[in-house]
Amino acid sequence: MELLPLWLCLGFHFLTLEWRNQSGMATAASQGGCELVDGGADCRGRNLEAVPADLPASSRRLLLDANPLGTLWNHSLGRYPALESLSLRGCRLERIGRAAFRGQARVRSLALPDNRLGESYRDAAAAFRGLRALRTLDLSGNALTEDMVAALLRPVASLESLALARNAIMRLDESVFEGLRRLRELDLQRNYIFEIEAGAFDGLAGLRRLNLAYNNLPCIVDFRLTQLRVLNVSYNALEWFLAAGGAAFQLETLDLSHNQLLFFPLLPGCGRLRTLLLRDNLLGFYARLDNASAPREAVAQFVLLDGNETRVRTVRLWDEAAAGDLGGLRVLDLSHNRFRYLPDGFLRAMPALARLSLRRNCLASLHFRPREPPAALAELDLSHNLLAELRVAPGLRGRLPGLRAFNLSSNRLAGVPAGLFAAAANLSAVDLSHNRIALCPAPRGRAACVDLRNAAALRSLALEGCGLPPLQEQALRGTALTHLDLSGNRGVLNGSVGALRAVAATLQVLALRNVGLGRGLPELDLTGFGSLRDLDLSGNALRAFPRLGGPALRRLDLRGNRLTALPRSAVAERLARGLRTVYLSQNPYDCCGLDGWAALQRLHAVADLAAVTCSLSSKVLRLAELPGGPPRDCRWERVDTGLLYLVLVLPSGLTLLVAGTVLSLTFRKPLLRLIKSRCRWPSVY
């Protein structure tokens, strides 16, 4: 007994009837509640209980989705003999009259998903006899069993595309798809299929795409669908995948992801495979395990029953060779598995490989050897492993010549081989986040460092959470970075952005979250960064709005700082001309320091407006609730402080002056007499 599943969502689609009002289509006035567009009628969601009878007889397309029809009556489509495309998605259909499609010889596409045709499938099968030109049929979501499907498909041998997703199919044999020799695409995803008998697809000589994802298949052995180009068996319970030997396969895309594979699949020896997806399995190589309980010559034997014929297939469990011809493979996804190492020569067998993902495995080291990784490799993802060492074969130059993106984040690296990045002439993106590294030149006390100097092609660099020591100005010399992330490295800039002068002119995206900016710094000056489009300064200790350069800035994040005031109106107006998104929440704003709020509010770019608050005395107010400026209670705080003190002190001063004069005149009589004599005042003495 053999199990056969496959398909990959890549490039795969079934023609569900959809209505697209493309440019150039003339739209007429609605008729009977339906919109007439370019030879068709769109009647979706009109609460119709029957097919409209007043549409143009020449209509070629009819959309009746989401109408409570219940039953498609006999001859209800007879008024539209030119019909080519009909969609009845979600119409609660329980019955289709046996003569419902009589006279519809031109219909090429029929969509009946999400109905209840399982209750009267024999009537529907009889109705299908009138669809002699049918090419595309969608019966998804109708609670159909394999016997119902066999009966429904018998009259439509002309099918080229068939969707049977979300039904109740459990087992397939040769009778289900009998006679569908023209079928090219078959979608069986999200059923309950646990067994596929040998020969179930033998009659489908033209089949090119097969989707068996989200089923319950336990294994696939002696796979021999040589005509397939794309096949998907993801989200099953596969423990084995073994292709038949000696056959010439046409397979180009194979998706075996999200299964329970323990050993690398035995692949078709065809040389046409381009994409192999093995994500989220239990895969590994086991020959180097010291505690392997099974002997190295251990084998597994599979007994294949095909009618009266019995065959035995033997597989060596510890064979590290990727069985099958992978010379044309371009995309390989091995992420979320249990690989502890890659065997010598494993990647050498894939000279055309362009994208390789080994994300979330258990790799402890990686050795660069001649032709391994292959020269064609453009994207390499080694993130979330246990890598503590990258090794390069002695004398190996020009390594990774085609590499453009290299992800080494979340490992245990302290450094990389000298010149690794500078020698990769096309390397434009590097992610070293969450490794305990330092950038060269190495600071005191650090033996290893990562040298990024003179990496001329480098444009994007991520160093988040690396515990970097203070950055030296020459660390990025010879690069033209446009994207830089230094987030989570407290003290990396030593309180200023001077260390970034080498890339200030080219940076477009700069992330400086939680790097300790603002401590002891009155104002952050970024006027030299004229090309910045995206700036993240969140999680720092900025007390003043930074000085920003150029009009290119589109996104600014200032959350979680210590800002008490927004920029004054003139500055805010200038920012408003370019900013599209700004984050301002989680700052201790003073409600009386919001001069620039009106300008920013008119911008409609404050993404976290509902969370921005300010303090007024002992109250906390939401800025969104303010009428358009500082509260009235701030009017006294707006008065000039010197004038306020003068007003408060002057009356007291005058009072003290008069009192002092009176006391002086009272207790100093000689002085009083002198004043009177000089002024010729009469004396009482």
XYZ file of C-alpha atoms in Angstrom:
685
model
C 0.000 0.000 0.000
C 1.470 3.367 -0.922
C 0.639 6.859 0.199
C 1.008 9.737 -2.176
C 0.662 13.403 -1.094
C 1.896 16.753 -2.216
C 1.708 20.328 -3.375
C 3.107 23.670 -2.474
C 1.175 26.844 -2.123
C 3.897 28.453 -4.205
C 2.319 29.445 -7.441
C -0.638 27.147 -6.809
C -4.171 28.382 -7.041
C -7.537 27.126 -8.067
C -9.862 29.231 -10.099
C -12.501 30.248 -7.641
C -14.997 32.467 -9.332
C -14.137 36.011 -8.414
C -15.424 39.275 -9.765
C -12.820 41.829 -10.688
C -13.831 45.185 -12.090
C -10.657 45.727 -14.085
C -9.679 49.072 -15.551
C -11.281 49.621 -18.894
C -14.485 47.736 -18.033
C -17.626 49.688 -18.646
C -20.072 49.714 -15.733
C -23.773 49.984 -16.493
C -26.554 50.960 -14.155
C -27.698 48.270 -11.746
C -30.574 46.098 -12.834
C -32.772 44.179 -10.447
C -30.321 44.863 -7.638
C -27.358 43.454 -9.625
C -24.461 45.391 -11.071
C -23.864 44.840 -14.778
C -20.210 44.926 -15.734
C -18.660 44.063 -19.076
C -20.886 41.209 -20.111
C -21.561 39.916 -16.619
C -23.746 40.447 -13.564
C -22.585 40.828 -9.964
C -25.431 39.834 -7.620
C -23.404 38.966 -4.534
C -25.016 39.448 -1.142
C -28.364 40.773 -2.457
C -30.483 38.486 -0.268
C -31.876 36.762 -3.357
C -33.885 33.567 -2.977
C -33.870 32.688 -6.680
C -31.778 33.374 -9.763
C -32.774 36.808 -11.176
C -34.891 36.580 -14.307
C -34.363 40.100 -15.669
C -30.649 40.113 -16.493
C -29.387 40.453 -20.076
C -29.678 37.184 -21.961
C -26.156 37.692 -23.308
C -24.565 37.604 -19.819
C -21.380 35.518 -19.839
C -20.583 35.698 -16.099
C -22.909 35.522 -13.120
C -21.936 35.969 -9.465
C -24.577 34.868 -6.955
C -22.360 34.382 -3.887
C -23.804 34.808 -0.371
C -27.469 34.649 -1.339
C -29.879 32.313 0.512
C -30.942 30.372 -2.583
C -31.353 27.015 -0.846
C -32.202 25.259 -4.127
C -31.051 25.788 -7.691
C -34.254 24.974 -9.553
C -34.569 23.309 -12.934
C -34.255 25.702 -15.886
C -33.534 28.664 -13.573
C -30.503 29.467 -15.725
C -32.215 28.766 -19.032
C -32.561 32.496 -19.802
C -28.765 32.815 -20.037
C -27.528 30.425 -22.751
C -24.253 32.356 -23.211
C -23.156 31.782 -19.601
C -19.488 30.773 -19.258
C -18.786 31.373 -15.586
C -21.074 30.806 -12.590
C -20.320 31.310 -8.896
C -22.653 30.115 -6.134
C -20.352 30.334 -3.110
C -22.097 30.185 0.274
C -25.648 30.083 -1.061
C -26.865 27.417 1.416
C -27.559 25.093 -1.505
C -28.930 21.753 -0.389
C -30.261 20.674 -3.759
C -29.502 21.246 -7.425
C -32.293 20.294 -9.821
C -31.392 17.577 -12.309
C -32.168 19.941 -15.189
C -30.650 23.058 -13.579
C -27.797 23.184 -16.114
C -29.684 22.021 -19.164
C -28.780 24.241 -22.088
C -25.571 25.484 -20.371
C -23.138 23.896 -22.795
C -20.788 26.898 -22.670
C -20.131 26.952 -18.911
C -16.396 26.486 -18.329
C -16.119 27.490 -14.670
C -18.442 26.532 -11.816
C -17.857 27.453 -8.151
C -20.030 25.772 -5.511
C -17.952 26.012 -2.304
C -19.410 26.277 1.193
C -22.806 24.767 0.470
C -24.544 21.520 1.563
C -24.465 19.414 -1.578
C -23.706 16.230 0.341
C -27.389 15.948 1.205
C -28.499 15.511 -2.435
C -25.307 14.739 -4.309
C -27.024 12.352 -6.745
C -29.234 15.159 -8.086
C -26.172 17.391 -8.420
C -24.308 14.631 -10.288
C -27.225 14.298 -12.712
C -27.253 18.071 -13.233
C -23.522 18.073 -14.078
C -24.231 15.997 -17.200
C -25.255 19.215 -18.941
C -21.832 20.822 -18.386
C -19.942 19.294 -21.290
C -17.435 22.185 -21.555
C -16.659 22.456 -17.826
C -12.952 23.035 -17.086
C -12.871 24.364 -13.509
C -14.967 23.041 -10.609
C -14.840 24.060 -6.943
C -16.711 21.788 -4.500
C -14.830 22.802 -1.340
C -16.601 22.818 1.996
C -19.603 20.641 1.109
C -19.100 17.772 3.617
C -18.521 15.318 0.762
C -17.182 11.794 1.294
C -15.052 9.939 -1.230
C -18.090 8.023 -2.550
C -20.017 11.250 -3.100
C -17.042 12.771 -4.888
C -16.734 9.777 -7.210
C -20.397 10.104 -8.179
C -20.188 13.867 -8.739
C -17.092 13.651 -10.944
C -18.223 10.871 -13.207
C -20.125 13.169 -15.655
C -17.395 15.859 -15.929
C -14.450 14.150 -17.621
C -13.445 17.474 -19.240
C -12.169 18.958 -15.924
C -8.723 20.568 -15.782
C -8.882 22.098 -12.289
C -10.677 20.589 -9.281
C -10.930 21.854 -5.685
C -12.185 19.457 -3.002
C -10.758 21.158 0.083
C -12.515 21.107 3.462
C -14.633 18.036 2.872
C -14.903 14.669 4.674
C -12.707 12.532 2.414
C -10.812 9.858 4.369
C -9.532 7.338 1.841
C -8.714 7.434 -1.861
C -8.716 4.587 -4.361
C -8.596 4.359 -8.143
C -12.370 4.821 -8.525
C -12.564 8.363 -7.122
C -10.870 10.191 -10.016
C -11.518 7.663 -12.727
C -11.778 9.185 -16.196
C -10.289 12.628 -15.380
C -7.436 12.341 -17.848
C -7.294 16.103 -18.519
C -7.037 17.111 -14.866
C -3.985 19.300 -14.186
C -4.672 20.766 -10.711
C -6.170 18.949 -7.725
C -6.720 20.446 -4.271
C -7.472 17.962 -1.475
C -6.241 19.976 1.506
C -7.987 20.009 4.883
C -9.724 16.663 4.613
C -9.217 13.566 6.801
C -7.214 11.468 4.356
C -5.144 8.800 6.098
C -4.746 6.288 3.256
C -4.188 6.480 -0.486
C -4.269 3.164 -2.271
C -1.787 2.301 -4.990
C -3.095 3.462 -8.352
C -5.422 6.130 -6.945
C -3.879 8.733 -9.267
C -2.796 6.465 -12.115
C -5.564 7.710 -14.399
C -4.509 11.359 -13.983
C -1.841 11.406 -16.659
C -2.000 15.197 -17.017
C -1.846 16.046 -13.293
C 0.758 18.722 -12.566
C -0.207 20.181 -9.154
C -1.470 18.216 -6.167
C -2.287 19.603 -2.726
C -2.719 17.156 0.155
C -1.820 19.513 2.998
C -3.568 19.338 6.374
C -4.496 15.661 6.235
C -3.498 12.609 8.307
C -1.066 10.749 6.065
C 1.463 8.722 8.138
C 4.052 7.982 5.425
C 4.781 8.016 1.714
C 6.770 5.107 0.322
C 7.392 4.105 -3.279
C 6.195 7.484 -4.514
C 5.921 7.324 -8.302
C 3.829 10.264 -9.563
C 6.430 11.149 -12.146
C 4.241 13.660 -13.999
C 3.810 16.067 -11.068
C 5.528 19.471 -11.036
C 4.308 20.791 -7.655
C 3.262 18.724 -4.680
C 2.490 19.555 -1.074
C 2.118 17.186 1.848
C 2.727 19.724 4.580
C 0.870 19.544 7.892
C 0.410 15.778 7.888
C 1.925 13.114 10.163
C 4.632 11.863 7.786
C 7.506 9.891 9.267
C 8.940 8.696 5.943
C 9.129 9.926 2.368
C 10.639 7.499 -0.117
C 10.468 8.037 -3.868
C 10.558 5.136 -6.285
C 13.940 4.535 -7.860
C 14.755 4.382 -11.555
C 11.958 6.727 -12.701
C 12.317 10.081 -14.506
C 10.422 12.596 -12.382
C 9.249 16.060 -13.446
C 8.956 17.292 -9.862
C 10.086 20.914 -9.318
C 8.569 21.868 -5.939
C 8.163 19.578 -2.936
C 6.732 20.742 0.401
C 7.159 18.278 3.282
C 7.137 20.900 6.042
C 5.337 20.531 9.374
C 5.504 16.764 9.589
C 7.361 14.252 11.776
C 10.201 13.194 9.472
C 13.180 11.774 11.355
C 15.459 11.059 8.398
C 16.267 13.076 5.307
C 13.755 12.080 2.599
C 14.761 9.752 -0.208
C 14.110 12.114 -3.101
C 13.365 11.486 -6.771
C 16.452 11.067 -8.901
C 15.334 13.517 -11.520
C 17.527 16.609 -11.317
C 14.550 18.945 -11.856
C 13.777 19.692 -8.210
C 14.032 23.464 -7.599
C 12.359 23.999 -4.210
C 12.493 21.647 -1.220
C 10.720 22.696 1.990
C 11.406 20.569 5.092
C 10.599 23.111 7.805
C 9.395 21.975 11.234
C 10.201 18.273 11.274
C 12.443 16.128 13.483
C 15.241 15.856 10.943
C 18.886 15.317 11.752
C 22.011 13.405 10.759
C 23.006 10.715 13.216
C 26.271 9.072 12.105
C 28.401 11.208 14.474
C 26.339 10.568 17.582
C 28.517 8.794 20.157
C 25.551 7.384 21.996
C 23.734 6.010 18.987
C 22.069 2.851 20.225
C 21.535 1.342 16.786
C 24.487 -0.152 14.869
C 25.822 1.892 11.941
C 24.660 -0.765 9.476
C 21.052 -0.544 10.758
C 18.422 -0.613 8.037
C 14.667 -0.227 7.776
C 12.605 -2.486 5.547
C 9.257 -1.480 4.037
C 6.875 -4.124 2.739
C 4.849 -2.762 -0.193
C 1.628 -4.552 -1.085
C 0.308 -3.832 -4.577
C -2.524 -6.187 -5.363
C -1.030 -9.654 -5.467
C 2.494 -8.244 -5.730
C 4.693 -7.860 -2.649
C 7.873 -5.751 -2.718
C 10.421 -5.029 -0.015
C 12.221 -1.662 0.143
C 15.400 -1.427 2.270
C 16.781 1.914 3.544
C 20.051 2.496 5.429
C 19.209 4.576 8.497
C 22.641 6.177 8.984
C 23.284 7.121 5.369
C 24.221 10.844 5.403
C 23.961 11.350 1.666
C 20.964 13.325 0.509
C 19.596 10.558 -1.669
C 18.349 11.961 -4.943
C 19.624 14.339 -7.593
C 19.723 17.856 -6.070
C 21.970 19.427 -8.682
C 19.272 21.902 -9.754
C 17.962 22.755 -6.264
C 17.669 26.518 -5.648
C 15.658 26.807 -2.418
C 16.200 24.561 0.635
C 14.391 25.182 3.936
C 15.676 23.050 6.824
C 14.566 25.406 9.592
C 13.002 24.245 12.869
C 14.627 20.806 12.872
C 17.296 19.034 14.972
C 20.429 19.229 12.836
C 23.578 19.234 14.975
C 25.945 19.249 12.016
C 26.014 19.054 8.230
C 27.947 16.128 6.715
C 30.996 16.801 4.570
C 29.908 17.346 0.985
C 26.213 17.739 1.848
C 25.923 21.220 0.335
C 28.462 20.486 -2.391
C 25.811 18.319 -4.060
C 23.683 21.461 -4.578
C 25.769 23.761 -6.804
C 22.765 25.857 -7.885
C 21.493 26.497 -4.336
C 20.526 30.182 -3.894
C 18.558 30.203 -0.612
C 19.336 28.072 2.444
C 17.602 28.315 5.819
C 18.909 26.410 8.844
C 17.120 28.627 11.346
C 16.327 27.126 14.760
C 18.444 24.001 14.719
C 21.245 22.801 17.030
C 24.312 23.632 14.932
C 27.408 24.290 17.075
C 29.875 25.097 14.286
C 30.025 25.644 10.548
C 32.988 24.948 8.301
C 33.459 26.816 5.013
C 35.153 24.472 2.540
C 35.851 24.691 -1.190
C 32.514 24.783 -3.061
C 30.639 24.533 0.233
C 28.470 26.523 0.632
C 28.055 26.749 -3.151
C 29.091 29.901 -4.996
C 25.498 30.544 -6.127
C 24.243 30.936 -2.540
C 22.596 34.379 -2.123
C 20.712 34.014 1.187
C 21.951 32.067 4.229
C 20.010 31.961 7.510
C 21.796 30.370 10.482
C 19.918 32.259 13.187
C 18.793 30.724 16.485
C 21.366 27.949 16.634
C 24.201 27.202 19.075
C 26.965 28.467 16.815
C 30.116 29.344 18.715
C 32.515 29.064 15.793
C 32.712 29.726 12.067
C 35.709 28.079 10.408
C 37.233 28.671 6.995
C 39.414 26.163 5.198
C 43.091 27.317 5.010
C 43.885 29.281 1.886
C 40.241 29.564 0.862
C 39.701 32.943 -0.808
C 36.696 34.488 -2.432
C 34.368 32.583 -0.122
C 30.658 33.330 -0.394
C 31.069 35.299 -3.637
C 27.337 35.466 -4.385
C 26.047 35.905 -0.823
C 23.751 38.928 -0.363
C 22.042 38.261 2.990
C 23.659 36.525 5.983
C 21.698 36.005 9.207
C 23.726 34.881 12.226
C 21.504 36.310 14.954
C 20.827 34.581 18.290
C 23.905 32.376 18.443
C 26.974 32.208 20.714
C 29.508 33.869 18.453
C 32.315 36.021 19.837
C 33.781 36.765 16.401
C 33.989 35.637 12.784
C 36.995 34.772 10.584
C 38.976 37.846 9.625
C 37.950 39.356 6.315
C 34.861 37.175 5.960
C 32.534 40.087 5.220
C 34.985 42.218 3.251
C 35.699 39.246 0.946
C 31.984 38.749 0.194
C 31.795 41.259 -2.631
C 27.992 41.196 -2.920
C 27.079 40.976 0.760
C 24.506 43.711 1.441
C 22.702 42.561 4.631
C 24.201 41.100 7.833
C 22.353 40.305 11.067
C 24.573 39.602 14.091
C 22.005 40.495 16.733
C 22.120 38.730 20.102
C 25.718 37.529 19.904
C 28.341 38.641 22.437
C 30.604 40.383 19.960
C 32.678 43.546 19.581
C 33.452 45.452 16.396
C 37.031 45.787 15.260
C 39.340 47.392 16.146
C 39.047 45.244 19.261
C 38.810 47.118 22.564
C 41.144 46.255 25.393
C 40.430 42.903 26.990
C 38.673 41.477 23.902
C 40.622 38.905 21.894
C 38.047 38.428 19.142
C 36.097 40.962 17.140
C 34.007 41.293 13.986
C 35.659 43.303 11.226
C 33.178 45.233 9.096
C 35.622 47.802 7.782
C 35.772 48.202 4.003
C 32.724 45.975 3.441
C 31.833 48.182 0.496
C 28.653 46.355 -0.526
C 27.179 46.293 2.992
C 23.954 48.280 3.276
C 22.049 46.742 6.194
C 23.587 45.858 9.562
C 21.714 44.585 12.646
C 23.577 44.463 15.963
C 20.718 44.486 18.463
C 21.427 43.169 21.943
C 25.110 42.330 21.393
C 26.445 44.004 24.540
C 28.723 46.130 22.358
C 31.374 48.276 24.050
C 31.547 51.963 23.045
C 31.725 52.156 19.272
C 34.855 53.581 17.718
C 34.532 55.936 14.791
C 36.631 53.779 12.465
C 34.540 50.634 13.117
C 32.273 51.411 10.147
C 34.877 53.020 7.946
C 34.638 52.089 4.268
C 30.956 51.136 4.419
C 27.919 52.907 2.988
C 25.247 51.661 5.386
C 21.638 52.644 4.777
C 20.107 50.553 7.595
C 21.672 50.258 11.051
C 20.251 48.754 14.252
C 22.241 49.255 17.475
C 19.295 48.791 19.833
C 19.773 47.231 23.239
C 23.484 48.100 23.496
C 23.608 50.531 26.411
C 26.542 52.900 26.191
C 27.491 51.869 22.659
C 27.468 55.513 21.511
C 28.852 56.930 24.741
C 26.054 59.495 24.927
C 26.407 60.971 21.420
C 26.215 59.956 17.775
C 29.741 61.027 16.879
C 30.812 57.431 16.307
C 28.378 57.227 13.381
C 29.891 60.071 11.363
C 31.344 57.619 8.831
C 27.847 56.597 7.721
C 25.865 59.747 8.611
C 25.451 60.805 4.989
C 24.053 57.459 3.781
C 21.932 56.208 6.697
C 18.218 56.024 5.928
C 16.987 53.797 8.761
C 18.550 54.091 12.220
C 17.377 52.183 15.319
C 18.823 53.363 18.648
C 16.327 51.896 21.097
C 17.545 51.632 24.662
C 21.178 52.644 24.102
C 21.398 55.113 26.991
C 21.145 58.352 25.015
C 20.399 61.559 26.897
C 22.289 60.959 30.118
C 24.271 64.138 30.754
C 23.509 65.347 27.224
C 21.389 68.523 26.964
C 20.318 67.882 23.358
C 20.847 65.173 20.743
C 22.150 66.639 17.491
C 21.287 64.639 14.350
C 21.517 67.502 11.864
C 24.272 65.716 9.940
C 22.004 62.758 9.104
C 20.269 64.340 6.140
C 19.065 61.120 4.484
C 17.254 59.609 7.473
C 13.757 58.341 6.709
C 13.148 56.220 9.805
C 14.540 57.036 13.254
C 13.873 55.048 16.434
C 15.030 56.730 19.675
C 12.611 54.980 22.030
C 13.599 53.708 25.467
C 16.303 56.304 26.126
C 16.577 59.216 28.574
C 16.165 62.193 26.237
C 14.924 65.306 28.057
C 14.719 67.543 24.991
C 13.396 67.044 21.497
C 16.342 66.034 19.256
C 17.666 68.333 16.573
C 16.849 66.611 13.310
C 18.345 67.072 9.888
C 16.855 67.107 6.361
C 13.242 66.876 5.223
C 13.507 63.173 4.349
C 12.374 61.944 7.791
C 9.091 60.036 7.559
C 8.947 58.030 10.789
C 10.088 59.056 14.277
C 9.748 57.043 17.498
C 10.333 58.886 20.797
C 8.420 56.609 23.159
C 9.738 55.902 26.626
C 12.033 58.909 27.069
C 11.920 61.802 29.587
C 10.476 64.506 27.370
C 8.481 67.160 29.198
C 7.792 69.422 26.216
C 7.217 69.184 22.495
C 9.224 71.273 20.020
C 8.082 74.848 19.627
C 5.571 75.656 16.914
C 8.143 76.690 14.279
C 10.065 73.428 14.628
C 6.870 71.370 14.728
C 5.639 73.030 11.544
C 8.895 72.136 9.803
C 8.628 68.517 10.962
C 5.015 68.331 9.852
C 6.039 68.841 6.240
C 7.769 65.468 6.036
C 6.707 63.241 8.938
C 4.140 60.553 8.217
C 4.286 58.604 11.489
C 5.447 59.728 14.929
C 5.252 57.963 18.321
C 5.234 60.209 21.418
C 3.708 58.232 24.303
C 5.325 57.092 27.588
C 6.913 60.495 28.247
C 6.267 62.760 31.315
C 4.939 65.757 29.347
C 3.994 68.982 31.086
C 0.572 70.095 29.855
C 1.847 73.680 29.781
C 4.760 72.885 27.463
C 2.813 71.893 24.356
C 3.409 74.817 22.024
C 3.968 72.569 19.021
C 1.050 70.243 19.703
C -1.340 71.982 17.318
C 1.071 71.583 14.389
C 1.633 67.898 15.128
C -2.099 67.345 15.578
C -2.834 68.828 12.170
C -0.337 66.370 10.758
C -2.587 63.404 11.724
C 0.578 61.326 12.072
C 0.716 60.678 15.825
C 0.213 56.915 15.708
C -0.186 56.521 19.480
C -2.313 59.604 20.058
C -4.677 57.834 22.442
C -1.776 56.907 24.739
C -0.064 60.340 24.900
C -0.639 61.989 28.301
C 0.577 65.069 30.165
C 0.598 66.226 33.786
C -1.143 69.303 35.137
C -0.680 69.779 38.870
C -1.700 66.387 40.222
C -3.855 65.404 37.249
C -2.962 63.288 34.211
C -4.703 64.335 30.993
C -4.856 62.738 27.571
C -3.634 65.071 24.860
C -6.354 63.808 22.552
C -8.905 65.324 24.943
C -7.349 68.798 25.039
C -9.281 71.379 23.009
C -6.314 72.336 20.830
C -3.668 73.784 23.082
C -2.511 74.112 26.680
C -5.270 74.193 29.344
C -6.441 77.532 30.735
C -4.848 76.689 34.053
C -1.501 77.278 32.382
C -2.102 81.054 31.852
C -0.268 82.027 35.045
C 2.570 79.724 34.168
C 2.915 81.492 30.828
C 3.489 84.944 32.477
C 7.088 86.189 32.426
C 8.692 85.009 35.685
C 10.619 88.311 36.303
C 7.511 90.422 35.862
C 5.579 88.126 38.184
C 8.229 88.505 40.883
C 8.251 92.309 40.424
C 4.494 92.497 40.893
C 4.711 90.404 44.043
C 7.716 92.201 45.572
C 6.943 95.893 44.751
C 4.051 96.441 47.254
C 6.043 94.861 50.036
C 9.049 96.989 49.200
C 7.071 100.217 49.214
C 5.464 99.369 52.533
C 8.815 98.664 54.120
C 10.231 101.953 52.740
C 7.395 104.102 54.205
C 7.608 102.326 57.550
C 11.350 102.855 57.711
C 11.031 106.557 56.931
C 8.421 107.109 59.653
C 10.556 105.345 62.253
C 13.622 107.299 61.296
C 11.855 110.653 61.581
C 10.309 109.746 64.883
C 13.440 108.740 66.748
C 15.911 111.202 65.281
C 14.643 114.716 66.362
C 17.807 116.687 65.411
C 17.379 115.501 61.927
C 13.734 116.524 62.006
C 14.588 120.059 63.236
C 17.162 120.442 60.528
C 14.663 119.461 57.891
C 12.082 121.918 59.302
C 14.553 124.804 59.498
C 15.657 124.292 55.983
C 12.101 124.093 54.792
C 11.006 127.090 57.019
C 8.288 125.087 58.714
C 6.836 126.608 61.978
C 7.984 124.894 65.137
C 5.726 123.763 67.962
C 8.500 124.227 70.500
